[in-house]
PDB file of C-alpha atoms in Angstrom:
ATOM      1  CA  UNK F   8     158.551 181.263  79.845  1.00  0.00           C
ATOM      2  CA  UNK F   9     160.021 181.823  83.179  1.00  0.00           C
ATOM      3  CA  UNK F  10     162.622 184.574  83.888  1.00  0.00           C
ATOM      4  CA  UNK F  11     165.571 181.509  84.365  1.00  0.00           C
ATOM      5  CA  UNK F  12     165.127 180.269  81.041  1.00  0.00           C
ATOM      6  CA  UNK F  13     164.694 183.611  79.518  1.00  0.00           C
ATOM      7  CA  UNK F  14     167.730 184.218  80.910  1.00  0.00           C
ATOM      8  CA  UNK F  15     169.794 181.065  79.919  1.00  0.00           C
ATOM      9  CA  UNK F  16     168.621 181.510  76.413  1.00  0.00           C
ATOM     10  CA  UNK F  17     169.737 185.500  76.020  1.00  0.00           C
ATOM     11  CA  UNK F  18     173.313 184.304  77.537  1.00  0.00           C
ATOM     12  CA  UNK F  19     173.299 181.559  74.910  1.00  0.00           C
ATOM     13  CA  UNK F  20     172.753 183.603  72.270  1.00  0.00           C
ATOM     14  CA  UNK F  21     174.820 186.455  73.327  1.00  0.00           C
ATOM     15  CA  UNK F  22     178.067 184.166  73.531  1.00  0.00           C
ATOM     16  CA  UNK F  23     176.676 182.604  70.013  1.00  0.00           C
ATOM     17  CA  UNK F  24     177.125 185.776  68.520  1.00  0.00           C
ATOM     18  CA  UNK F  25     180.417 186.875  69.595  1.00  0.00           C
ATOM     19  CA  UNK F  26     181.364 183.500  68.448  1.00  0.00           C
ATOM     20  CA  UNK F  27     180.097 184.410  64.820  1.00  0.00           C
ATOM     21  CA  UNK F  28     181.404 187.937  65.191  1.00  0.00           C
ATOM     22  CA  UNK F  29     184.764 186.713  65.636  1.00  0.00           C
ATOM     23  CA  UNK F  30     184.450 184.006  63.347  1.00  0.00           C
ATOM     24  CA  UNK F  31     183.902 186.677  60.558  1.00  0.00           C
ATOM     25  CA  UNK F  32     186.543 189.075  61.782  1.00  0.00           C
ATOM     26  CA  UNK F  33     188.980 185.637  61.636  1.00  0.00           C
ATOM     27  CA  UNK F  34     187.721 185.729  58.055  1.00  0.00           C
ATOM     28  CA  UNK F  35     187.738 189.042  57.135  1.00  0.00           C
ATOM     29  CA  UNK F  36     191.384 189.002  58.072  1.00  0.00           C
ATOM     30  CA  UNK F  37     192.258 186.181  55.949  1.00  0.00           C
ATOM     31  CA  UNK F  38     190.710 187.274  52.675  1.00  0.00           C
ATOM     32  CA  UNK F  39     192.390 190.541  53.274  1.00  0.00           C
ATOM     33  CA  UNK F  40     195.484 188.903  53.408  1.00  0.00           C
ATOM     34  CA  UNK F  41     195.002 186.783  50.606  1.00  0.00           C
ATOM     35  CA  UNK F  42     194.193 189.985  48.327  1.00  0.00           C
ATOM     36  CA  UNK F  43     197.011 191.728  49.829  1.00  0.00           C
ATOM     37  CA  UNK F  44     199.227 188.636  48.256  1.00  0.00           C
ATOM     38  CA  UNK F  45     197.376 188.890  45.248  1.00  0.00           C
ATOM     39  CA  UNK F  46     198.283 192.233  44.239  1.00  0.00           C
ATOM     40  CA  UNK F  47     201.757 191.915  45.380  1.00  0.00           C
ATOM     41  CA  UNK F  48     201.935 189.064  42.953  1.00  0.00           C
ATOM     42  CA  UNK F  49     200.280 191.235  40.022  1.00  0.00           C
ATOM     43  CA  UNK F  50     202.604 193.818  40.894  1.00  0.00           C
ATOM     44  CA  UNK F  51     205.381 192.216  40.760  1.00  0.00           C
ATOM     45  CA  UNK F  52     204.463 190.250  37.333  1.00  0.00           C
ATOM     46  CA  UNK F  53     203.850 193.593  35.870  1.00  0.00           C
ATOM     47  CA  UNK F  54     207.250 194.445  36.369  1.00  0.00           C
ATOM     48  CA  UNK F  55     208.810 191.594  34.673  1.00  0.00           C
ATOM     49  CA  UNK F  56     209.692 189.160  37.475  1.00  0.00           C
ATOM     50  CA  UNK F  57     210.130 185.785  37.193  1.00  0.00           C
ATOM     51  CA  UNK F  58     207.020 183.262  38.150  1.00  0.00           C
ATOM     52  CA  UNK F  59     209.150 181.273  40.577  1.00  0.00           C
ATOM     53  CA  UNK F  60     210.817 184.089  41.981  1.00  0.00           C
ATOM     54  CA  UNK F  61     206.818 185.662  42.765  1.00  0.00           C
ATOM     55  CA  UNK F  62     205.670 182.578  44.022  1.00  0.00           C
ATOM     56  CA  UNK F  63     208.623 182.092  46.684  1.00  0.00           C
ATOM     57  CA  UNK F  64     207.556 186.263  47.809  1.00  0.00           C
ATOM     58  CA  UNK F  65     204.093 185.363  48.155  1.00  0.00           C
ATOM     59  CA  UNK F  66     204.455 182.094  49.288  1.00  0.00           C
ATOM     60  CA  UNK F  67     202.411 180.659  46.561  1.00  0.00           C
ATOM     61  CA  UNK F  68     202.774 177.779  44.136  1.00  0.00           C
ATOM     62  CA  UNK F  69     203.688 178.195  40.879  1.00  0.00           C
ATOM     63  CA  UNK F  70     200.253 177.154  39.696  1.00  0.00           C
ATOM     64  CA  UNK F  71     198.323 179.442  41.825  1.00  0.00           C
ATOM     65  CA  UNK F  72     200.128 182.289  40.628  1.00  0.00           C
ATOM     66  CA  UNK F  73     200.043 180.793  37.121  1.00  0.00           C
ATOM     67  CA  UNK F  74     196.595 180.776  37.640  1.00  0.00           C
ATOM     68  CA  UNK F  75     195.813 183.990  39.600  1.00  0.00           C
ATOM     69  CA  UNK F  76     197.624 186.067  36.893  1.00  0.00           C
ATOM     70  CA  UNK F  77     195.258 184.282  33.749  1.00  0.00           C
ATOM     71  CA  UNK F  78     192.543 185.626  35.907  1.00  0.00           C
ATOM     72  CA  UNK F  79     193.279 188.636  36.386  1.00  0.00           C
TER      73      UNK F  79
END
């Protein structure tokens, strides 16, 4: 393989990978946030607040956090 090629590819790959690295950190970030929301709603059910009144703090439906808190 000659040394233009060889280079083209290694560029190629090296922006390919800082695509997937920030791909993952956008994901990371998201689940993170997402659990963060999750507790808060478990918290706050554990201390006797209303379902409607958790779902409007965690910006939630009422069937997700319905849902969430029979998993859980």
């Amino acid at each position: 393989m000659c040394d233009a090629l060889r280079e083209l590819f290694a560029d190629e790959l090296k922006e390919a990978g800082e695509a997937g690295e920030i791909r993952g950190r956008s994901a990371g970030k998201a689940e993170g946030r997402m659990q963060g929301l999750r507790e808060a709603a478990i918290n706050l059910s554990n201390m006797g607040i209303d379902i409607s009144i958790i779902a409007q703090a965690v910006n939630m439906k009422e069937t997700e956090v319905k849902s969430l808190l029979q998993n859980t």
